[in-house]
XYZ file of C-alpha atoms in Angstrom:
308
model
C -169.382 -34.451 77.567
C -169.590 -33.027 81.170
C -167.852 -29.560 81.250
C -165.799 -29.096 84.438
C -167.065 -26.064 86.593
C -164.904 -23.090 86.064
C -163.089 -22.979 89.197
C -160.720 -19.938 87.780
C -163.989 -17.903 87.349
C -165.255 -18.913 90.634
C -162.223 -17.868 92.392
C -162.540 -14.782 91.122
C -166.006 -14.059 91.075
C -165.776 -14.753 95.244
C -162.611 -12.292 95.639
C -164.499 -9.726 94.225
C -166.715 -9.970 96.646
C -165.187 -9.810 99.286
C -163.256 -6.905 98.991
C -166.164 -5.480 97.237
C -164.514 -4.156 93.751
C -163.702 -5.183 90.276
C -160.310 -2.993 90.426
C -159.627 -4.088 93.986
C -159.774 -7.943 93.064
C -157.835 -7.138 90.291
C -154.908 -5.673 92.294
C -155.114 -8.122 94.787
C -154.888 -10.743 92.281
C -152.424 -9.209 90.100
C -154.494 -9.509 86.747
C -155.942 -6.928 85.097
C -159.784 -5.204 85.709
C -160.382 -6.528 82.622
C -159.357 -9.756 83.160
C -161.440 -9.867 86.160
C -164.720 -8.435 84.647
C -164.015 -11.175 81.777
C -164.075 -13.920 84.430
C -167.060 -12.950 86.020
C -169.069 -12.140 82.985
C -167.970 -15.582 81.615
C -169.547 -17.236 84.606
C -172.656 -15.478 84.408
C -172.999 -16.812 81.092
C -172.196 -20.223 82.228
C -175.016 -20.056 84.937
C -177.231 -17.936 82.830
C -177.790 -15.267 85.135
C -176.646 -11.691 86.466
C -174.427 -12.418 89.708
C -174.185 -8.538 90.249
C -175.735 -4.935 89.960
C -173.532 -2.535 88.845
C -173.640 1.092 88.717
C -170.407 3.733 88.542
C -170.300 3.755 92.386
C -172.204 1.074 93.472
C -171.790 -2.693 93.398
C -174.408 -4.954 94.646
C -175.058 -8.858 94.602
C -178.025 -10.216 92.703
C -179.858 -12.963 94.559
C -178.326 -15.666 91.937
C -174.992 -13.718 92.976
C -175.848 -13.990 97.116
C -176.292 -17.449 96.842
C -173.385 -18.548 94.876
C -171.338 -15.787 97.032
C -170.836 -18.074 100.114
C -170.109 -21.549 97.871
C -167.539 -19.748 95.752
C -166.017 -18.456 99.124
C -165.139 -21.829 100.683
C -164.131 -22.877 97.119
C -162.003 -19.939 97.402
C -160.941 -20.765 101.081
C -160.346 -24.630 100.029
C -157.809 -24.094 97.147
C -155.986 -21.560 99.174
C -155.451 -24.086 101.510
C -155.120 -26.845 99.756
C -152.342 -24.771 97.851
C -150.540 -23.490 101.144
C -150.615 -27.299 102.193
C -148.689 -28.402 99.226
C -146.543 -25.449 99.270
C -145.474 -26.379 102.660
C -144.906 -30.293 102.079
C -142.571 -29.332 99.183
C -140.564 -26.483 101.581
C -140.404 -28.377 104.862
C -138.560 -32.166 104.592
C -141.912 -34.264 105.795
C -143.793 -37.181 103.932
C -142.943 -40.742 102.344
C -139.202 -40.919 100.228
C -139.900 -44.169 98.140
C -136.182 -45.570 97.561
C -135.142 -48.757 95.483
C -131.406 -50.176 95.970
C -129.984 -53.039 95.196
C -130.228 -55.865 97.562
C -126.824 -56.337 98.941
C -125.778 -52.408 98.562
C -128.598 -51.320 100.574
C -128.419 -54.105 103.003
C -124.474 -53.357 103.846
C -124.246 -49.733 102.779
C -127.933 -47.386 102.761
C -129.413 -49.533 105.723
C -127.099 -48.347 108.170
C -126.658 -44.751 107.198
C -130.671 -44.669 107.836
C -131.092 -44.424 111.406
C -129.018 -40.924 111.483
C -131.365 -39.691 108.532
C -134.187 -40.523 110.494
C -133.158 -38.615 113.313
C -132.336 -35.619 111.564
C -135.702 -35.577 109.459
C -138.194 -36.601 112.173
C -141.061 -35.994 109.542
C -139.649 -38.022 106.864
C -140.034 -41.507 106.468
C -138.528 -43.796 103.729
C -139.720 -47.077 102.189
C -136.798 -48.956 101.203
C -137.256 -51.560 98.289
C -134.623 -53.741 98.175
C -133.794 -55.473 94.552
C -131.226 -56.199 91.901
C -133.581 -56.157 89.308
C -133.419 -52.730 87.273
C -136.881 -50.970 88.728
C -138.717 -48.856 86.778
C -138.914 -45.838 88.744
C -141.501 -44.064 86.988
C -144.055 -47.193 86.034
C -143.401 -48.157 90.157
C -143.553 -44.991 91.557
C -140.191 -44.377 93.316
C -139.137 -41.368 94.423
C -135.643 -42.161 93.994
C -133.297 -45.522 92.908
C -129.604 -46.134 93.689
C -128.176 -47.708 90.510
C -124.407 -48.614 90.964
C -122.691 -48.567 87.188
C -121.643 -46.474 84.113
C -125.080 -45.326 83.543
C -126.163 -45.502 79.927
C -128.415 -42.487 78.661
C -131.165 -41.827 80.236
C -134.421 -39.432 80.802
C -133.789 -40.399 84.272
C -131.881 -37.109 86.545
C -128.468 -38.898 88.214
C -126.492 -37.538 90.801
C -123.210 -38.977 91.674
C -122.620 -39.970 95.359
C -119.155 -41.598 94.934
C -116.714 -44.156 93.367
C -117.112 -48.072 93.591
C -114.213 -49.735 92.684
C -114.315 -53.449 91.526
C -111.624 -56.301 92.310
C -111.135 -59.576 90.293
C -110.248 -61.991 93.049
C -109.581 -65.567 93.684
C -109.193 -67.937 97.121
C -105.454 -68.901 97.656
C -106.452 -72.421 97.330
C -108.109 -72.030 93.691
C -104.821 -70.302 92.805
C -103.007 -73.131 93.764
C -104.664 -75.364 92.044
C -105.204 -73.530 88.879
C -102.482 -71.002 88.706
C -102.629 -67.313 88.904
C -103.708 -65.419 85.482
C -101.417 -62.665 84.758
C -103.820 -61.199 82.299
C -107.223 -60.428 81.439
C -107.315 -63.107 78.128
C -105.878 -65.699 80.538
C -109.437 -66.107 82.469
C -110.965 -67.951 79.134
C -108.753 -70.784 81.063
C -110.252 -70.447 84.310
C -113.698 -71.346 86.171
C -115.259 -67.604 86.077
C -118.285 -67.097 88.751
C -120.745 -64.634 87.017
C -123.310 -61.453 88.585
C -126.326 -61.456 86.186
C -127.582 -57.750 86.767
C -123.601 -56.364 85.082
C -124.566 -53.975 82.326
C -122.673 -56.409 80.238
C -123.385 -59.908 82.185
C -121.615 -61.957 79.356
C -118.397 -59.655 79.332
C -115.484 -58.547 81.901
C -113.869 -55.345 80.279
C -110.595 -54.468 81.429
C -107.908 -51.955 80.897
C -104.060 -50.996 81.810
C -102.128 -48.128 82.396
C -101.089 -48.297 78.872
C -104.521 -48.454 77.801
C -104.480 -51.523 76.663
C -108.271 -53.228 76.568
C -109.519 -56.764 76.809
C -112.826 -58.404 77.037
C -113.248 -61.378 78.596
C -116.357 -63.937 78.234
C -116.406 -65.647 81.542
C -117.767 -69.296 81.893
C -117.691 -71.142 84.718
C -120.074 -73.310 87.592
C -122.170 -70.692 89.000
C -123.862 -67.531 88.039
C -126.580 -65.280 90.276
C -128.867 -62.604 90.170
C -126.924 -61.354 93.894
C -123.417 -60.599 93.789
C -123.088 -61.227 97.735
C -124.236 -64.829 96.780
C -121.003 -65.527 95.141
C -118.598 -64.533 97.512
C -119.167 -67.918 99.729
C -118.129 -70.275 96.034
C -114.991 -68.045 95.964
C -113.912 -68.383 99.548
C -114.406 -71.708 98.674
C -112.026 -72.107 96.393
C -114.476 -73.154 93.388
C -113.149 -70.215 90.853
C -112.894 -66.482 90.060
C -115.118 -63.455 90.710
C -115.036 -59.789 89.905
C -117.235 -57.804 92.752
C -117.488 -54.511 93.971
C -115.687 -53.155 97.205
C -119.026 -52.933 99.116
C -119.521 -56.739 98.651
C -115.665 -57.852 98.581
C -113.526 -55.269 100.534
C -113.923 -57.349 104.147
C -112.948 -60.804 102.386
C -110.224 -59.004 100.543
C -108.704 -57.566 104.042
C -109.238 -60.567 106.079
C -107.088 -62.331 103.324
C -110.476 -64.904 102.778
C -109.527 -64.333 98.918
C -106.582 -62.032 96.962
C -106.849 -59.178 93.957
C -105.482 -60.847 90.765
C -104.719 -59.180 87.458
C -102.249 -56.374 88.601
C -102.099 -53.794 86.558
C -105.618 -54.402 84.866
C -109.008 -52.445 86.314
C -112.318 -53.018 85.240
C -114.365 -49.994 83.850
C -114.746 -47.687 86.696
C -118.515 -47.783 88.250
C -120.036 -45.092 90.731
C -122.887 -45.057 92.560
C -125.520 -42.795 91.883
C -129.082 -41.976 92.833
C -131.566 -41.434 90.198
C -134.326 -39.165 90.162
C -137.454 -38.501 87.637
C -137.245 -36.405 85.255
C -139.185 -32.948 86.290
C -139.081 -30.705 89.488
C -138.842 -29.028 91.643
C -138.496 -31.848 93.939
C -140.608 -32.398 97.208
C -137.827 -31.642 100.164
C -137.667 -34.557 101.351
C -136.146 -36.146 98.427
C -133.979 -33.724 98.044
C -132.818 -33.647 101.710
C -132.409 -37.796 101.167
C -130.027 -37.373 98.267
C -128.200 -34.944 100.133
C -127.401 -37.133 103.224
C -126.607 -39.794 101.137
C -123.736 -37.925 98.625
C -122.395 -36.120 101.859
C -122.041 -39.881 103.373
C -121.289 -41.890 100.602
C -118.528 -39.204 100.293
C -116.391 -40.195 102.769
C -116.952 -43.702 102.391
C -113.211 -45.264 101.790
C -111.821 -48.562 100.749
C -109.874 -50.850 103.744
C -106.592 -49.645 103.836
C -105.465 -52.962 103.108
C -107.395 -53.390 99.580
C -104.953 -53.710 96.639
C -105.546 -51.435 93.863
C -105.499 -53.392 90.554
């Protein structure tokens, strides 16, 4: 099996000579003269030869020595660089933030906030994948995902950018038709429009003031993988969704649909971005998540939203 070359030894080998001392390298380096003579007498048994001439006052490059000298300098000189390079992309906000959001969400909510990001981090640039499927973040190499829920455990690092209230609601006209449930059990009556990406897609959880619970198992004509793609079926009078204020809150002020089940709330949800495990974090991620909980922030509901 190939043996990789010892760059450690090689780096240290070439900073002794250039300042022209074992101790001197070894201060510089902040290792000990040991450590140093250990490096380079390592190497020299790697190559099989003497890379220097050594005496109590003297110190003097063998010809084996002279002509690795100026290699193990720009190897030197390279990882420096290479080092100060990626130093400097993980100080300074500048590269590629690879962020996953859901489809609607990022469409209505992250899309718009973008432009002003941009601005502020001229060297940053994001790729935005837009999805309701749950992305693997780590398989798919994201930098960073916007997941919008009660977050089960995870290895995954969440920070929480802000509330997201949800609202069961109905079109006047289905009301009229069907009647208006005055609690949670009641919607096993009605024609339920379902969201397939819910953490619990077959199940509407619900809870008073007196902390009273129900779980509902909705049924009904429709059910999609985009919760935006219901909202035209309830307008429309053809049954009952629950949705989250992002998707919701306009139809909901315009008075396209109403909040039913007073007095009942669904679990509350958040939004929050989630990160890889492991850090520090390049800059520009973290400069990302920091515009975007500083936004989200002071994102409200429309005044005229009920509050179940």
């Amino acid at each position: 099996m190939t043996k990789l070359p010892d760059f450690e030894a090689l780096a240290i080998f070439a900073k002794v000579v250039e300042l022209r001392s074992f101790a001197a390298a070894a201060a510089e380096l902040a290792m000990s003269k040991a450590t140093v003579s250990k490096a380079v007498t390592r190497l020299e048994a790697r190559l099989g030869a003497r890379l220097f001439n050594r005496t109590s006052r003297r110190l003097a490059l063998t010809d084996a020595g002279q002509r690795l000298a100026e290699r193990a300098a720009q190897l030197l000189a390279d990882g420096e660089a290479a080092e100060s390079e990626a130093l400097a992309q993980s100080a300074a906000p500048r590269g590629l933030v690879r962020l996953a959001v859901p489809m609607t969400f990022g469409v209505n909510v992250v899309a718009p906030l973008l432009p002003d990001f941009l601005a502020a981090y001229p060297e940053v640039s994001v790729d935005l994948h837009l999805s309701d499927q749950m992305v693997d973040l780590i398989g798919e190499g994201f930098d960073a995902g916007v997941r919008i829920a009660s977050l089960p455990d995870s290895s995954l690092v969440a920070r929480r950018l802000c509330a997201m209230p949800r609202y069961t609601v109905a079109a006047t006209s289905y009301l009229e038709r069907h009647g208006r449930p005055t609690h949670p059990m009641q919607l096993a009556d009605h024609r339920c429009l379902g969201y397939a990406y819910l953490s619990t897609p077959n199940a509407w959880h619900y809870t008073n003031a007196q902390g009273e619970q129900a779980a509902v198992r909705p049924s009904g004509p429709l059910r999609v993988n985009n919760g935006e793609a219901l909202l035209p079926a309830v307008i429309a009078g053809l049954g009952i969704a629950d949705l989250p204020e992002f998707i919701v809150g306009d139809a909901i002020t315009s008075g396209a649909v109403e909040v039913i089940l007073e007095g009942w709330h669904q679990r509350e949800s958040s939004v929050h971005l989630v990160m890889p495990p492991g850090g520090p974090r390049p800059a520009r991620v973290e400069v990302l998540a920091a515009f975007l909980a500083e936004r989200l922030a002071k994102r409200r509901p429309p005044r005229r939203l009920s509050s179940n």
